[in-house]
Short mmCIF file of C-alpha atoms in Angstrom, two decimals:
data_model
loop_
_atom_site.label_atom_id
_atom_site.label_comp_id
_atom_site.label_asym_id
_atom_site.label_seq_id
_atom_site.Cartn_x
_atom_site.Cartn_y
_atom_site.Cartn_z
CA MET A 19 181.07 198.49 17.88
CA THR A 20 178.88 200.37 15.43
CA ASN A 21 181.90 202.00 13.81
CA ASN A 22 183.62 198.66 13.34
CA SER A 23 180.48 197.16 11.81
CA SER A 24 180.13 200.08 9.43
CA LEU A 25 183.78 199.79 8.48
CA ASP A 26 183.43 196.06 7.82
CA ALA A 27 180.29 196.65 5.76
CA GLY A 28 182.09 199.30 3.75
CA LYS A 29 185.03 196.97 3.10
CA SER A 30 182.68 194.15 2.06
CA SER A 31 180.80 196.48 -0.27
CA GLY A 32 184.05 197.76 -1.80
CA ARG A 33 185.38 194.23 -2.23
CA LEU A 34 182.11 193.17 -3.88
CA ILE A 35 182.29 196.09 -6.32
CA ASN A 36 185.93 195.33 -7.12
CA ASP A 37 185.15 191.63 -7.72
CA ARG A 38 182.32 192.58 -10.04
CA VAL A 39 184.45 195.10 -11.90
CA ILE A 40 187.19 192.48 -12.39
CA PHE A 41 184.65 189.93 -13.64
CA ILE A 42 183.19 192.42 -16.12
CA GLN A 43 186.66 193.42 -17.34
CA VAL A 44 187.48 189.76 -18.03
CA LEU A 45 184.17 189.28 -19.83
CA VAL A 46 184.65 192.47 -21.86
CA ALA A 47 188.21 191.47 -22.79
CA VAL A 48 187.03 188.04 -24.00
CA LEU A 49 184.20 189.53 -26.07
CA LEU A 50 186.48 192.14 -27.63
CA CYS A 51 189.10 189.53 -28.51
CA ILE A 52 186.47 187.31 -30.17
CA ASN A 53 184.91 190.21 -32.09
CA LEU A 54 188.25 191.63 -33.23
CA THR A 55 189.34 188.16 -34.39
CA LEU A 56 186.13 187.83 -36.41
CA ILE A 57 186.62 191.31 -37.90
CA LEU A 58 190.18 190.36 -38.90
CA THR A 59 188.89 187.17 -40.49
CA PHE A 60 186.27 189.19 -42.39
CA PHE A 61 189.00 191.22 -44.12
CA MET A 62 191.07 188.17 -45.01
CA LYS A 63 188.82 186.76 -47.74
CA GLU A 64 187.31 188.57 -50.69
CA ILE A 65 184.20 186.40 -50.45
CA PHE A 66 183.36 188.12 -47.15
CA TYR A 67 183.83 191.81 -47.92
CA THR A 68 182.00 191.46 -51.25
CA ASN A 69 178.98 189.68 -49.74
CA MET A 70 176.12 191.70 -48.23
CA ARG A 71 175.44 189.21 -45.45
CA TYR A 72 179.01 189.32 -44.15
CA ILE A 73 179.31 193.09 -44.60
CA LEU A 74 176.27 193.58 -42.37
CA PHE A 75 177.77 191.07 -39.93
CA ALA A 76 180.99 193.11 -39.78
CA ASN A 77 178.97 196.29 -39.23
CA ALA A 78 177.27 194.63 -36.25
CA LEU A 79 180.66 193.54 -34.88
CA PHE A 80 182.09 197.08 -35.16
CA SER A 81 179.01 198.47 -33.43
CA ASP A 82 179.21 195.88 -30.66
CA CYS A 83 182.91 196.62 -30.05
CA ILE A 84 182.29 200.37 -29.72
CA ASN A 85 179.29 199.79 -27.47
CA ILE A 86 181.19 197.39 -25.20
CA ILE A 87 184.18 199.74 -24.86
CA MET A 88 182.16 202.91 -24.20
CA THR A 89 179.63 201.35 -21.82
CA ASN A 90 182.48 199.70 -19.93
CA VAL A 91 184.23 203.07 -19.53
CA MET A 92 180.99 204.63 -18.26
CA LEU A 93 180.47 201.69 -15.90
CA LEU A 94 183.95 202.21 -14.44
CA PHE A 95 183.27 205.93 -14.04
CA PHE A 96 180.04 205.13 -12.21
CA ASN A 97 181.44 202.37 -9.96
CA PHE A 98 184.39 204.48 -8.85
CA SER A 99 182.41 207.76 -8.76
CA VAL A 100 184.69 209.52 -11.24
CA PRO A 101 183.21 212.95 -12.09
CA VAL A 102 183.52 214.34 -15.61
CA GLN A 103 182.45 217.63 -17.12
CA SER A 104 178.92 217.66 -18.48
CA TRP A 105 179.98 218.30 -22.08
CA SER A 106 182.31 215.29 -21.90
CA CYS A 107 179.44 213.16 -20.66
CA ILE A 108 177.46 214.05 -23.79
CA PHE A 109 180.26 212.59 -25.92
CA PHE A 110 180.52 209.44 -23.78
CA CYS A 111 176.76 208.89 -24.14
CA LEU A 112 176.71 209.54 -27.90
CA LEU A 113 178.45 206.40 -29.20
CA PRO A 114 176.71 203.83 -26.91
CA SER A 115 173.31 205.40 -27.65
CA LEU A 116 174.06 205.27 -31.37
CA CYS A 117 175.17 201.63 -31.15
CA ASN A 118 172.04 200.71 -29.20
CA TYR A 119 170.16 201.30 -32.46
CA VAL A 120 172.82 200.26 -34.98
CA THR A 121 172.96 196.67 -33.72
CA PRO A 122 169.19 195.90 -33.79
CA LEU A 123 168.72 197.75 -37.08
CA THR A 124 171.54 195.68 -38.57
CA LEU A 125 169.91 192.51 -37.24
CA THR A 126 166.70 193.54 -38.97
CA ALA A 127 168.55 194.17 -42.24
CA MET A 128 170.26 190.76 -41.95
CA SER A 129 166.87 189.08 -41.42
CA LEU A 130 165.51 190.79 -44.52
CA GLU A 131 168.59 189.61 -46.44
CA ARG A 132 167.79 186.04 -45.38
CA TYR A 133 164.20 186.59 -46.51
CA VAL A 134 165.41 187.67 -49.96
CA ALA A 135 167.86 184.73 -50.15
CA VAL A 136 165.20 182.16 -49.26
CA CYS A 137 162.03 183.63 -50.75
CA MET A 138 163.49 185.47 -53.77
CA PRO A 139 166.60 183.45 -54.69
CA LEU A 140 166.61 184.56 -58.33
CA ARG A 141 166.79 188.23 -57.35
CA HIS A 142 169.17 187.79 -54.40
CA ALA A 143 172.32 188.45 -56.44
CA GLU A 144 170.74 191.60 -57.88
CA LEU A 145 169.31 193.04 -54.65
CA CYS A 146 171.99 192.01 -52.13
CA THR A 147 175.22 193.39 -53.60
CA ALA A 148 178.18 194.91 -51.76
CA GLY A 149 177.17 198.36 -53.00
CA ARG A 150 173.64 197.90 -51.67
CA ALA A 151 175.11 196.75 -48.36
CA LEU A 152 177.01 200.04 -47.98
CA GLN A 153 173.82 201.94 -48.77
CA VAL A 154 171.96 199.94 -46.14
CA ILE A 155 174.69 200.67 -43.56
CA LEU A 156 174.41 204.39 -44.33
CA ILE A 157 170.64 204.22 -43.81
CA ILE A 158 171.13 202.27 -40.55
CA HIS A 159 173.48 204.88 -39.11
CA SER A 160 171.27 207.75 -40.27
CA LEU A 161 168.23 206.20 -38.57
CA SER A 162 170.30 205.46 -35.46
CA ILE A 163 171.40 209.07 -34.96
CA ILE A 164 167.87 210.51 -35.16
CA PRO A 165 166.73 209.50 -31.62
CA TYR A 166 169.91 210.91 -30.09
CA ILE A 167 169.49 214.20 -32.00
CA VAL A 168 165.95 214.48 -30.62
CA VAL A 169 167.20 213.84 -27.07
CA LEU A 170 169.99 216.42 -27.51
CA ILE A 171 167.60 219.07 -28.85
CA ILE A 172 165.31 218.57 -25.86
CA PHE A 173 168.30 218.53 -23.52
CA PHE A 174 169.88 221.76 -24.86
CA SER A 175 166.53 223.53 -24.64
CA SER A 176 166.23 222.59 -20.96
CA VAL A 177 169.63 223.60 -19.54
CA THR A 178 171.62 226.80 -19.09
CA PHE A 179 175.25 227.36 -20.06
CA SER A 180 176.37 226.90 -16.45
CA PHE A 181 175.36 223.24 -16.62
CA PHE A 182 178.22 222.50 -19.03
CA THR A 183 180.80 223.70 -16.50
CA GLN A 184 179.60 221.27 -13.84
CA HIS A 185 181.20 217.93 -13.02
CA ILE A 186 178.80 214.99 -12.83
CA ILE A 187 178.84 211.20 -12.58
CA CYS A 188 178.30 210.34 -16.23
CA SER A 189 175.33 208.26 -17.38
CA VAL A 190 172.61 208.61 -19.97
CA ASP A 191 170.19 209.36 -17.12
CA ALA A 192 172.19 212.52 -16.33
CA LEU A 193 170.97 213.99 -19.63
CA ILE A 194 167.33 213.34 -18.70
CA LEU A 195 166.45 216.32 -16.52
CA HIS A 196 162.69 215.90 -16.57
CA ARG A 197 160.52 212.80 -16.48
CA TRP A 198 158.75 213.71 -19.72
CA GLN A 199 162.14 213.70 -21.49
CA GLY A 200 162.55 210.06 -20.51
CA HIS A 201 159.06 209.33 -21.84
CA VAL A 202 159.94 210.93 -25.20
CA ARG A 203 163.13 208.86 -25.46
CA SER A 204 161.22 205.71 -24.54
CA ALA A 205 158.45 206.43 -27.07
CA ILE A 206 160.98 206.87 -29.90
CA SER A 207 162.82 203.68 -28.93
CA GLN A 208 159.62 201.65 -28.71
CA PHE A 209 158.48 202.93 -32.10
CA TYR A 210 161.78 201.84 -33.66
CA PHE A 211 161.67 198.44 -32.08
CA LEU A 212 158.02 197.93 -33.01
CA ILE A 213 158.90 198.47 -36.68
CA MET A 214 161.92 196.16 -36.37
CA CYS A 215 159.84 193.44 -34.69
CA ILE A 216 157.26 193.67 -37.49
CA LEU A 217 159.94 193.32 -40.17
CA ILE A 218 161.60 190.34 -38.45
CA ALA A 219 158.20 188.69 -37.90
CA PHE A 220 157.40 189.26 -41.59
CA SER A 221 160.70 187.60 -42.61
CA TYR A 222 160.01 184.69 -40.26
CA VAL A 223 156.48 184.07 -41.57
CA GLN A 224 157.55 184.28 -45.22
CA ILE A 225 160.45 181.86 -44.68
CA ILE A 226 158.09 179.43 -42.93
CA LYS A 227 155.82 179.49 -45.98
CA VAL A 228 158.74 178.65 -48.24
CA ALA A 229 159.93 175.96 -45.80
CA LYS A 230 156.62 174.10 -46.07
CA ALA A 231 156.87 174.01 -49.85
CA ALA A 232 160.61 173.29 -50.04
CA SER A 233 162.18 169.86 -50.40
CA GLY A 234 165.66 168.32 -50.33
CA ASN A 235 168.59 170.75 -50.23
CA ASN A 236 166.28 173.72 -50.52
CA LYS A 237 164.46 172.61 -47.40
CA GLU A 238 167.69 172.34 -45.41
CA SER A 239 168.78 175.80 -46.59
CA THR A 240 165.39 177.19 -45.64
CA ARG A 241 165.57 175.67 -42.18
CA LYS A 242 169.00 177.21 -41.65
CA GLY A 243 167.68 180.61 -42.69
CA LEU A 244 164.73 180.15 -40.33
CA ARG A 245 167.00 179.35 -37.38
CA THR A 246 169.09 182.44 -38.17
CA VAL A 247 166.02 184.68 -38.14
CA ILE A 248 164.90 183.15 -34.82
CA LEU A 249 168.28 183.95 -33.26
CA HIS A 250 168.07 187.50 -34.61
CA ALA A 251 164.61 187.81 -33.06
CA PHE A 252 166.00 186.64 -29.70
CA GLN A 253 168.80 189.20 -29.92
CA LEU A 254 166.28 191.90 -30.73
CA PHE A 255 164.16 190.81 -27.75
CA LEU A 256 167.14 191.26 -25.41
CA CYS A 257 167.81 194.70 -26.92
CA LEU A 258 164.15 195.59 -26.43
CA ILE A 259 164.29 194.67 -22.74
CA GLN A 260 167.34 196.93 -22.43
CA LEU A 261 165.04 199.89 -23.18
CA TRP A 262 163.08 199.20 -20.03
CA THR A 263 166.06 198.76 -17.73
CA PRO A 264 166.49 202.52 -17.04
CA PHE A 265 162.90 202.69 -15.76
CA ILE A 266 163.38 199.60 -13.59
CA GLU A 267 166.66 200.98 -12.23
CA ALA A 268 165.08 204.39 -11.52
CA ALA A 269 162.27 202.72 -9.56
CA VAL A 270 164.72 200.55 -7.61
CA LEU A 271 166.90 203.59 -6.84
CA GLN A 272 163.98 205.12 -4.93
CA ILE A 273 163.85 202.02 -2.73
CA ASP A 274 167.45 201.11 -1.96
CA PHE A 275 170.79 202.21 -3.41
CA SER A 276 172.55 198.86 -2.79
CA LEU A 277 169.74 197.04 -4.58
CA PHE A 278 170.05 199.58 -7.41
CA ILE A 279 173.76 198.71 -7.81
CA ASN A 280 172.93 194.99 -7.95
CA VAL A 281 170.13 195.46 -10.49
CA ARG A 282 172.29 197.68 -12.73
CA TYR A 283 175.10 195.11 -12.62
CA ILE A 284 172.75 192.26 -13.62
CA ASN A 285 171.08 194.34 -16.34
CA TYR A 286 174.44 195.26 -17.85
CA ILE A 287 175.47 191.61 -18.18
CA LEU A 288 172.11 190.21 -19.30
CA PHE A 289 170.84 192.91 -21.62
CA ASN A 290 173.94 194.76 -22.81
CA LEU A 291 176.68 192.13 -23.06
CA SER A 292 174.57 189.01 -23.68
CA PRO A 293 173.05 190.14 -27.02
CA ARG A 294 176.58 190.89 -28.22
CA CYS A 295 177.66 187.34 -27.40
CA LEU A 296 175.16 185.96 -29.90
CA SER A 297 176.50 187.69 -33.03
CA PRO A 298 179.76 185.66 -33.05
CA LEU A 299 177.68 182.51 -32.45
CA ILE A 300 175.23 183.14 -35.31
CA TYR A 301 177.70 184.02 -38.06
CA GLY A 302 181.12 183.28 -36.60
CA LEU A 303 180.49 179.67 -35.59
CA ARG A 304 177.28 178.56 -37.31
CA ASP A 305 178.38 179.75 -40.75
CA GLU A 306 180.51 176.98 -42.30
CA THR A 307 182.37 179.27 -44.72
CA PHE A 308 183.28 181.76 -42.03
CA LEU A 309 184.21 179.01 -39.56
CA LEU A 310 186.66 177.45 -42.03
CA ALA A 311 188.33 180.82 -42.62
CA LEU A 312 188.45 181.39 -38.86
CA LYS A 313 190.21 178.09 -38.30
CA GLN A 314 192.64 178.84 -41.11
CA TYR A 315 193.81 182.18 -39.70
CA VAL A 316 193.39 181.69 -35.95
CA PHE A 317 194.68 178.14 -35.61
CA CYS A 318 197.23 178.50 -38.41
CA CYS A 319 195.87 175.64 -40.49
CA PRO A 320 197.10 176.25 -44.04
CA PHE A 321 195.68 172.92 -45.15
CA ILE A 322 192.17 174.30 -44.74
CA ASP A 323 191.74 176.01 -48.06
CA THR A 324 188.21 175.12 -48.97
CA VAL A 325 187.08 178.72 -48.72
CA LYS A 326 187.20 180.51 -52.05
CA ARG A 327 189.57 183.40 -52.28
#
């Protein structure tokens, strides 16, 4: 009787995991299709790839696509207990860890761009050029790689060569061999996000000041910029919570492994995929110029030609 019950429980658990994996694959496929469609639309009009705001938007989309693909691969490895060599795991962790910083840093840069557009309109054309956008993207990626370099230096100083010949279940936690290493990674992440929160809050406050003094069309433009910054702040908040999920999951793992699986599944959807659903909403659907171009190329509407070439 006990054996049959255990077998039934095992089948139920396996079916639950498979159902969740299928659901996530559908969700990932939808997000990737949306993001890739938006990226294609970005390259279709000169007004987009010569405008700083849209260039930063495309950078966020690229980062989100890479993050979704790599984290999904790691999730599949974990769910099906697929072992990989340790050195391969380092590569699999590199790109998602890099993108975890690229996206929020890009959101911060986009908020600052809105601040310049609303609060310094006469200097916007001078400060927010396509060339400056590429410089900003280079800075974003340089800042994003620093935390991972620190983690790698600490990691390489803590392991022997034999570790790289082992096969492990790949996750970022596998590279954290000591608790203090996790604290260092968390401290760096929190410092980054504290600076980003300050910059977004600064943009928000300055735009509010302009909104109170604005009138007519300027007031409507200011309100739109304010809503955009608020959405960026919400995205950043979700990314910030993602920093704490490894600590929550580690604590839950000590209590119950089944509960750990459930918590990791929920965290992945809420704090990894959800923030990446908002980027298409903010600029892909709320932006009138981009929406018109999207309709023109996705729905094959040649009569929609109000977007400047």
